[in-house]
PDB file of C-alpha atoms in Angstrom:
ATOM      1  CA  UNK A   1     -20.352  -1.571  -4.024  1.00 44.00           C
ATOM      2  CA  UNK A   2     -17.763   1.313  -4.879  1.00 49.00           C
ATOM      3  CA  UNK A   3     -14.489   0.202  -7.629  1.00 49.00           C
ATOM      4  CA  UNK A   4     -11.886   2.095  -6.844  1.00 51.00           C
ATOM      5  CA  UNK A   5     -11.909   4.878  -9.527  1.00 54.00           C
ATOM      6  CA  UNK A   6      -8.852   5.904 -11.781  1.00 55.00           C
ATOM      7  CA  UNK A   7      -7.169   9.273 -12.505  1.00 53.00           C
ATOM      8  CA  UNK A   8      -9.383  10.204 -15.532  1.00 58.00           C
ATOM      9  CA  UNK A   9      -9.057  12.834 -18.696  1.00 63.00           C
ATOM     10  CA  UNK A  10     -11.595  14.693 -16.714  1.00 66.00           C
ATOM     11  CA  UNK A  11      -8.986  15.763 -14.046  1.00 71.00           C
ATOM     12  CA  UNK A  12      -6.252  16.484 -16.176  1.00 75.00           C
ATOM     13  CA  UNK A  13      -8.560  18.555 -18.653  1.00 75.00           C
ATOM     14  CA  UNK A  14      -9.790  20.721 -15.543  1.00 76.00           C
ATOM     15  CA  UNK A  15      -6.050  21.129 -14.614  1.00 79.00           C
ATOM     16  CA  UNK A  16      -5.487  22.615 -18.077  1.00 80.00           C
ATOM     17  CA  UNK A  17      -7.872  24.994 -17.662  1.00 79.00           C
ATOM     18  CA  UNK A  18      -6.605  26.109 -14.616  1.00 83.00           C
ATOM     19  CA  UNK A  19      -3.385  26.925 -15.549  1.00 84.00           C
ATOM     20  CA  UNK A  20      -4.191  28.179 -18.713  1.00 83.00           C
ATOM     21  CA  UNK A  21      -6.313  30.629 -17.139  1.00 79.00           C
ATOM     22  CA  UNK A  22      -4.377  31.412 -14.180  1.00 83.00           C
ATOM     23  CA  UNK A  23      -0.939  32.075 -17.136  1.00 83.00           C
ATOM     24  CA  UNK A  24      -3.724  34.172 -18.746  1.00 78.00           C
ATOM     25  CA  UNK A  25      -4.634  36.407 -15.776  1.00 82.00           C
ATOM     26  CA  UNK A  26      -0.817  36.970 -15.297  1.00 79.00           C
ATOM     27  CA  UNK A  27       0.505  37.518 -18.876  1.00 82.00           C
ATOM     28  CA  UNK A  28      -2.389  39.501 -20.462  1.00 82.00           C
ATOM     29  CA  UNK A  29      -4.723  40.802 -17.639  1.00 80.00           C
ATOM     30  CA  UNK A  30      -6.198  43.782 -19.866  1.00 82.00           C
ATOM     31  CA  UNK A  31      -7.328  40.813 -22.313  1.00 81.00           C
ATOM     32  CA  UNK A  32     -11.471  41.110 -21.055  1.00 82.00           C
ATOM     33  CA  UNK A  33     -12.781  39.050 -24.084  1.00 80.00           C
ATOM     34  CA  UNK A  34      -9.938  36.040 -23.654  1.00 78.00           C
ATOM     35  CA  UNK A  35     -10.354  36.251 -20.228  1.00 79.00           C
ATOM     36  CA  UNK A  36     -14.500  35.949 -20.384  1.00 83.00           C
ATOM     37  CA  UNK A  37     -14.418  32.759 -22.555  1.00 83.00           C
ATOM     38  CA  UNK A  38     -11.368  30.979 -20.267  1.00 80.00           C
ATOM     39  CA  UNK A  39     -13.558  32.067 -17.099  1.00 83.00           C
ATOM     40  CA  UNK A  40     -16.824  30.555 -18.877  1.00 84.00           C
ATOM     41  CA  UNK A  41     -14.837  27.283 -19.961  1.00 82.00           C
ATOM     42  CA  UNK A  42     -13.544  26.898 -16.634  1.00 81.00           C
ATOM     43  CA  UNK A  43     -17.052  27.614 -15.172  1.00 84.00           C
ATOM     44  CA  UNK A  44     -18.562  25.139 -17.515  1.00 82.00           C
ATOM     45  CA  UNK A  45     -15.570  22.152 -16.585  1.00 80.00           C
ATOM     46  CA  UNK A  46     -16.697  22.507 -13.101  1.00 81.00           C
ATOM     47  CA  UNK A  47     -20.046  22.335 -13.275  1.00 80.00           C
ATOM     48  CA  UNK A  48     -19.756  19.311 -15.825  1.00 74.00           C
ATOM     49  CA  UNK A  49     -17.987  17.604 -13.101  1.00 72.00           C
ATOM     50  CA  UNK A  50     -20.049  18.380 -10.395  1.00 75.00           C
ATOM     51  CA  UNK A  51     -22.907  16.985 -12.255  1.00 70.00           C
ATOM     52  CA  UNK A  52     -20.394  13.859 -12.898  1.00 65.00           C
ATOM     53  CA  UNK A  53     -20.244  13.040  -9.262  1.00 65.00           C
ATOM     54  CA  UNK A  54     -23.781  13.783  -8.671  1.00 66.00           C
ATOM     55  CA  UNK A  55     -25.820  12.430 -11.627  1.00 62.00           C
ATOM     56  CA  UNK A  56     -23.548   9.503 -13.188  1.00 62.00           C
ATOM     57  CA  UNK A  57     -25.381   6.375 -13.090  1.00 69.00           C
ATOM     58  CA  UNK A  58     -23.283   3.096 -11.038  1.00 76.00           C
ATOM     59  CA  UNK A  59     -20.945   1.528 -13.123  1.00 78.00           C
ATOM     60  CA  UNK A  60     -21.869  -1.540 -15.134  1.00 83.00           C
ATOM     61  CA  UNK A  61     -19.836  -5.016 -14.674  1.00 86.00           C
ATOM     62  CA  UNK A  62     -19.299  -7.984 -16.710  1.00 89.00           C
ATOM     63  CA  UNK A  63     -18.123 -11.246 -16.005  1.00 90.00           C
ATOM     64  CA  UNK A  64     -16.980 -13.954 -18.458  1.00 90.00           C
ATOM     65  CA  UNK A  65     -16.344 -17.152 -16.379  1.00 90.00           C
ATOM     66  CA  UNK A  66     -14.602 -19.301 -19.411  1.00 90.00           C
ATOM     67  CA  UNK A  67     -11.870 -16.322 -19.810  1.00 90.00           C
ATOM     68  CA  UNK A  68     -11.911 -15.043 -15.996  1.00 92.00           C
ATOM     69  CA  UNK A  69     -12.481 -11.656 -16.860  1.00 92.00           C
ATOM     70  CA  UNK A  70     -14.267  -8.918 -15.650  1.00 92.00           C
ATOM     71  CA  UNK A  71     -14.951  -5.426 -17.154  1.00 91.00           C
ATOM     72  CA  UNK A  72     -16.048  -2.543 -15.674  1.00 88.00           C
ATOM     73  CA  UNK A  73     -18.081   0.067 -17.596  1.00 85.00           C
ATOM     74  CA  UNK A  74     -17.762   3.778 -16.359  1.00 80.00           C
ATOM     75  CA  UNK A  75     -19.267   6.895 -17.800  1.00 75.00           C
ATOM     76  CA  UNK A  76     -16.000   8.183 -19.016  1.00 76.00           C
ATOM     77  CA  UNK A  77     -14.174   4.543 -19.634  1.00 81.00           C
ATOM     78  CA  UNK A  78     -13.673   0.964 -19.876  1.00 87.00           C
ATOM     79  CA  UNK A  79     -11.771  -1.512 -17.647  1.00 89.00           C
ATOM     80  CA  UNK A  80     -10.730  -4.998 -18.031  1.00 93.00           C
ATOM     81  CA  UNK A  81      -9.602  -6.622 -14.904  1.00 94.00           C
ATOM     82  CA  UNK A  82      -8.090 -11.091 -14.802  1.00 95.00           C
ATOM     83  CA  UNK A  83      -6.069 -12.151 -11.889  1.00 95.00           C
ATOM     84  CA  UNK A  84      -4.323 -15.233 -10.864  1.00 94.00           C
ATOM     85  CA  UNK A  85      -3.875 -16.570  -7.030  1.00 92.00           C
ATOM     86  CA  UNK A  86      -0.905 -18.599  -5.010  1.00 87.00           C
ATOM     87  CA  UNK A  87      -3.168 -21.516  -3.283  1.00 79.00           C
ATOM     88  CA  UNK A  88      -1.870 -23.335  -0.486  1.00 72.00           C
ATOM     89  CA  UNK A  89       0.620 -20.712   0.618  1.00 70.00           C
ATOM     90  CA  UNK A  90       2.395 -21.349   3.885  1.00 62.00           C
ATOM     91  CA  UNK A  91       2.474 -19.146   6.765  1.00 65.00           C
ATOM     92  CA  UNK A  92       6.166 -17.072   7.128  1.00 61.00           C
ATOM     93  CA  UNK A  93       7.096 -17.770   3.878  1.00 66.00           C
ATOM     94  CA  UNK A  94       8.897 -14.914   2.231  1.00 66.00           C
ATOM     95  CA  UNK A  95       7.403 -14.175  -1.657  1.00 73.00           C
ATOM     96  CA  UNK A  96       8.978 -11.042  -2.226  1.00 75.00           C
ATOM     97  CA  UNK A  97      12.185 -12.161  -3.602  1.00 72.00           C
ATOM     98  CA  UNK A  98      10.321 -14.479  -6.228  1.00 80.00           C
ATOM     99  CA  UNK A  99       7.789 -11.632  -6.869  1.00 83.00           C
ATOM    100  CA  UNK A 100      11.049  -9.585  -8.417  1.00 86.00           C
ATOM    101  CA  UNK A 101      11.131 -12.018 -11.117  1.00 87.00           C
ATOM    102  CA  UNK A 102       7.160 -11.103 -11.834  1.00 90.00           C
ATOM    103  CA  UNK A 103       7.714  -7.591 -11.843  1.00 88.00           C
ATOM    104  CA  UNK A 104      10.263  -7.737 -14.498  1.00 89.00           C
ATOM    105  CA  UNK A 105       8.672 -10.022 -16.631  1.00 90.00           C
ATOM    106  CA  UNK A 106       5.155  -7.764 -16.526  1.00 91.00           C
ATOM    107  CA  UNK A 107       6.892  -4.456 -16.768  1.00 90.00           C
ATOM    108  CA  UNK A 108       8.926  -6.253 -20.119  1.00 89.00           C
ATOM    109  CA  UNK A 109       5.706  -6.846 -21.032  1.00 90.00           C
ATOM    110  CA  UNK A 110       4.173  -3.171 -20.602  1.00 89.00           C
ATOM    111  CA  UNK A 111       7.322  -1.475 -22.614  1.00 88.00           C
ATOM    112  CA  UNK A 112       6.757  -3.570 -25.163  1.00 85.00           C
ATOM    113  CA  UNK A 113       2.561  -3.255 -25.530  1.00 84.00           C
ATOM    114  CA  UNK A 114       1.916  -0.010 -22.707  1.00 82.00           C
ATOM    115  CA  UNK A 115      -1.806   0.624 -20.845  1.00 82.00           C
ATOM    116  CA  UNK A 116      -1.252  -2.417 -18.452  1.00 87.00           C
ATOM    117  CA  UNK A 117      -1.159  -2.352 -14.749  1.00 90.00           C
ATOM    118  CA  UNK A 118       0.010  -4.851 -12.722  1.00 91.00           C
ATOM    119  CA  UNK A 119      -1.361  -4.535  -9.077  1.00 89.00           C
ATOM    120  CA  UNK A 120      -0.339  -7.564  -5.892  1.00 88.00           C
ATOM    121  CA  UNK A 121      -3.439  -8.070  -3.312  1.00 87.00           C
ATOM    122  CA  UNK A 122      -3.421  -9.737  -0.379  1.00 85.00           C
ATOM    123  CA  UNK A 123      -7.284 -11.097   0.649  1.00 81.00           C
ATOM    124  CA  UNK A 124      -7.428 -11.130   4.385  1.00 78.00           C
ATOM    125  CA  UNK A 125     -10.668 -12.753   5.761  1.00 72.00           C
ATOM    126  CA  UNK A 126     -11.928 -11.562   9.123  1.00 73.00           C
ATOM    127  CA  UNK A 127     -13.212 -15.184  10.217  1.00 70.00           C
ATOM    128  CA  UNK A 128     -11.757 -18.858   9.659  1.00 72.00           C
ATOM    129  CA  UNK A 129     -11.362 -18.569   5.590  1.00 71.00           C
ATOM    130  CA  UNK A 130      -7.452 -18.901   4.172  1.00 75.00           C
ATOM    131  CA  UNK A 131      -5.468 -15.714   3.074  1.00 78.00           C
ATOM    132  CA  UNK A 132      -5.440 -15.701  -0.619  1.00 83.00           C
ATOM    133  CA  UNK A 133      -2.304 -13.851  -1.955  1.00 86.00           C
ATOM    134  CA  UNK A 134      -2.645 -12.796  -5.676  1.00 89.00           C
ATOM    135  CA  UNK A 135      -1.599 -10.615  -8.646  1.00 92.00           C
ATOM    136  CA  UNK A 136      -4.369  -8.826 -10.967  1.00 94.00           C
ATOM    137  CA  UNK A 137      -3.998  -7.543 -13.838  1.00 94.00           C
ATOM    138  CA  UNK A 138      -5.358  -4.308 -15.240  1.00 93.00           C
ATOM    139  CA  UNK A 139      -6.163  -2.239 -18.790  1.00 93.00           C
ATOM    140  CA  UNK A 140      -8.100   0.523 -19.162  1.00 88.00           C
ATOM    141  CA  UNK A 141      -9.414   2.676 -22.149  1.00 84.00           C
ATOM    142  CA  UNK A 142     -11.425   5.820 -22.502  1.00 79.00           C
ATOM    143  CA  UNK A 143     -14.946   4.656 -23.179  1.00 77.00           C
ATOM    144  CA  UNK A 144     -16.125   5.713 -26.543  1.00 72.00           C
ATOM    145  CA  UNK A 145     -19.093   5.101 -29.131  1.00 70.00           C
ATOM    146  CA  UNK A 146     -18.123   1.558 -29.930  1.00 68.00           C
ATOM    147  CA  UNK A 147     -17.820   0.341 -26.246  1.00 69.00           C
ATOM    148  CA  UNK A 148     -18.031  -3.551 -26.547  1.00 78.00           C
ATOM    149  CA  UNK A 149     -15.760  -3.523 -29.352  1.00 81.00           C
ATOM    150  CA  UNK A 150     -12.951  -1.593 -27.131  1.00 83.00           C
ATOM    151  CA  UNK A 151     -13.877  -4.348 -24.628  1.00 85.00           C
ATOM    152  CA  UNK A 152     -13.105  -7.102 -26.530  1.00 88.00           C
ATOM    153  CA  UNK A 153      -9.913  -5.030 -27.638  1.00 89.00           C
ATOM    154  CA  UNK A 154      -8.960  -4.792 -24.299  1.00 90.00           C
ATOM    155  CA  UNK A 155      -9.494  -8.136 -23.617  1.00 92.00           C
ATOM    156  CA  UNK A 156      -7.238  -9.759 -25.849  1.00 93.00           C
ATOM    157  CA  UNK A 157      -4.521  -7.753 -24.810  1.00 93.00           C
ATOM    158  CA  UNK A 158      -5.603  -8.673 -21.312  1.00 94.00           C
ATOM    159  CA  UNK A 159      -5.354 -12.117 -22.186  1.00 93.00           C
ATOM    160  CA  UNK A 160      -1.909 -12.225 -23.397  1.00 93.00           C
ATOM    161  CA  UNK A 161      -0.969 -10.025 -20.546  1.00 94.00           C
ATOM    162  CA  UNK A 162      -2.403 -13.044 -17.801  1.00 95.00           C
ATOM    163  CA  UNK A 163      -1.341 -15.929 -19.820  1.00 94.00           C
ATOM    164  CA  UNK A 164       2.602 -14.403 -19.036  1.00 94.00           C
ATOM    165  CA  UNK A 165       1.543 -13.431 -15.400  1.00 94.00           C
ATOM    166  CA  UNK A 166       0.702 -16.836 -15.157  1.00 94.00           C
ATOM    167  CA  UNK A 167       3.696 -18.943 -17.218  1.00 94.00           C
ATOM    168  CA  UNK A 168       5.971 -16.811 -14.964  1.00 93.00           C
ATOM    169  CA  UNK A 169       4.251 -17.202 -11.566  1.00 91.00           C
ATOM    170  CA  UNK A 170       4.842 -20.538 -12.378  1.00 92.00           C
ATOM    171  CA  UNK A 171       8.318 -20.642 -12.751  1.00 91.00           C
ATOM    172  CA  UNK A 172       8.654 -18.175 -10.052  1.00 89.00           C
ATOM    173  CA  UNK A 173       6.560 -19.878  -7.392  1.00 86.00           C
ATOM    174  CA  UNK A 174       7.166 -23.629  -8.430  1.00 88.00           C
ATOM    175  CA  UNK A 175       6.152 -25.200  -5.584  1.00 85.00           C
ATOM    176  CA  UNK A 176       2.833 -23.319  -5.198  1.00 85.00           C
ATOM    177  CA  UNK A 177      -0.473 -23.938  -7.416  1.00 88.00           C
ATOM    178  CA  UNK A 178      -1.213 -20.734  -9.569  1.00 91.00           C
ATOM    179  CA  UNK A 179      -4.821 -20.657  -9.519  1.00 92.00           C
ATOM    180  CA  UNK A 180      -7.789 -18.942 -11.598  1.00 93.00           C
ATOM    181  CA  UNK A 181      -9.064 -15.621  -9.446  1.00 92.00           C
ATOM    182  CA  UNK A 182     -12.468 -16.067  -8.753  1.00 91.00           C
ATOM    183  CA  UNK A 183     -15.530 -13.155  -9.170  1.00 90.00           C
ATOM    184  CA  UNK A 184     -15.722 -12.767  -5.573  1.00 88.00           C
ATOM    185  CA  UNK A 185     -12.076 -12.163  -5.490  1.00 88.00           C
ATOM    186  CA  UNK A 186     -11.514  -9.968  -8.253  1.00 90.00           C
ATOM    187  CA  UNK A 187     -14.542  -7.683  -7.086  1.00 87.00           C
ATOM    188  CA  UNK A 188     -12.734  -7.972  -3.290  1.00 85.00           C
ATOM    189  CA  UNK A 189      -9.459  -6.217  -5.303  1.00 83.00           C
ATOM    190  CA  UNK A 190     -11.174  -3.892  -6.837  1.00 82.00           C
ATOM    191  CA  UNK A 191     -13.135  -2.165  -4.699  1.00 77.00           C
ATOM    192  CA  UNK A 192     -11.737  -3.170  -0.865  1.00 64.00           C
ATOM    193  CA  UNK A 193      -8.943  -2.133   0.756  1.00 54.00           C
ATOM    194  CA  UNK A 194      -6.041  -0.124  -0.043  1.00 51.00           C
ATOM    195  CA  UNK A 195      -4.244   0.501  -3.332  1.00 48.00           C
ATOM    196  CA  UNK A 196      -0.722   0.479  -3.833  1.00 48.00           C
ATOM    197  CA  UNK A 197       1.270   1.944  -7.085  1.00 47.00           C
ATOM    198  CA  UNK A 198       4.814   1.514  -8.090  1.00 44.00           C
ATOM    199  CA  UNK A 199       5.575   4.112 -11.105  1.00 41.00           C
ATOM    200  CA  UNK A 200       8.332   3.215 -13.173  1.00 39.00           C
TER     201      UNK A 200
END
């Protein structure tokens, strides 16, 4: 099984390094000492994350059934993942208009307590099963010394962050039940399929 894996501090370090060595080689190419230790930290960022994709053991996942949410333990971080589902929803009916009113209440949410992510999955079965239309909810932290402690962290955040997805999938969707995400679908939206973001 393969989460899909987020732009991490690894790839923005190495990017650093690049530039600052590249803005090196142009301003002060005579500088053999300053060059040799930005060549040998570059050298060194590489081969740290060659090993990464090479040695790093699978991620390891957690599931707490009362709260309906699962973490996922990286190497280099943390993420909490709760989603809620539309049951029952008709065929042709047109959610996007509705879905505005989620957006803007989630992204409210985000200025006012930032790290969330807000992602919409659609659960397409290839036999007789229903289509199960949803909206997850995301945080993420850098995974430090005190890991379990940053997931619990994470987690209350988290839950504030799904009991407003929820009150306002409600309002926005009266007519359809707003149901509970289970395992099996939160590990289909996080590791199948294709991943859409909307920056704002």
């Amino acid at each position: 099984m393969r989460f899909h894996t987020p732009p991490d501090l690894k790839w923005i370090i190495l990017a650093v390094f690049i530039t600052t060595f590249l803005l090196k080689i142009y301003l002060t190419p005579t500088d053999n000492v300053g060059l040799s230790i930005l060549g040998i930290s570059l050298i060194s960022v590489i081969a740290a994350l060659i090993w990464s994709f090479t040695s790093l053991p699978e991620p390891t996942v957690y599931w707490d059934e009362r709260k309906g949410i699962f973490a996922i333990f990286r190497f280099w971080s943390i993420e909490v993942n709760s989603a809620r589902l539309l049951a029952s929803v008709p065929i042709g009916i047109d959610l996007s208009h509705s879905a505005k009113k989620v957006l803007q209440a989630m992204y409210t949410r985000f200025q006012n307590e930032s790290g969330g992510e807000l992602v919409f999955f659609i659960i397409r079965p290839l036999g007789n099963q229903s289509t199960k239309i949803g909206f997850l909810v995301r945080r993420r932290g850098l995974r430090l010394w005190n890991g379990i402690k940053h997931v619990e962290d994470l987690s209350k955040q988290l839950g504030t962050d799904i009991a407003i997805l929820e009150r306002v999938m409600r309002a926005a969707y009266p007519h359809l039940p707003v149901t509970t995400a289970s395992l099996q679908d939160i590990v289909k939206a996080t590791t199948g399929g294709l991943e859409t973001h909307a920056f704002v």
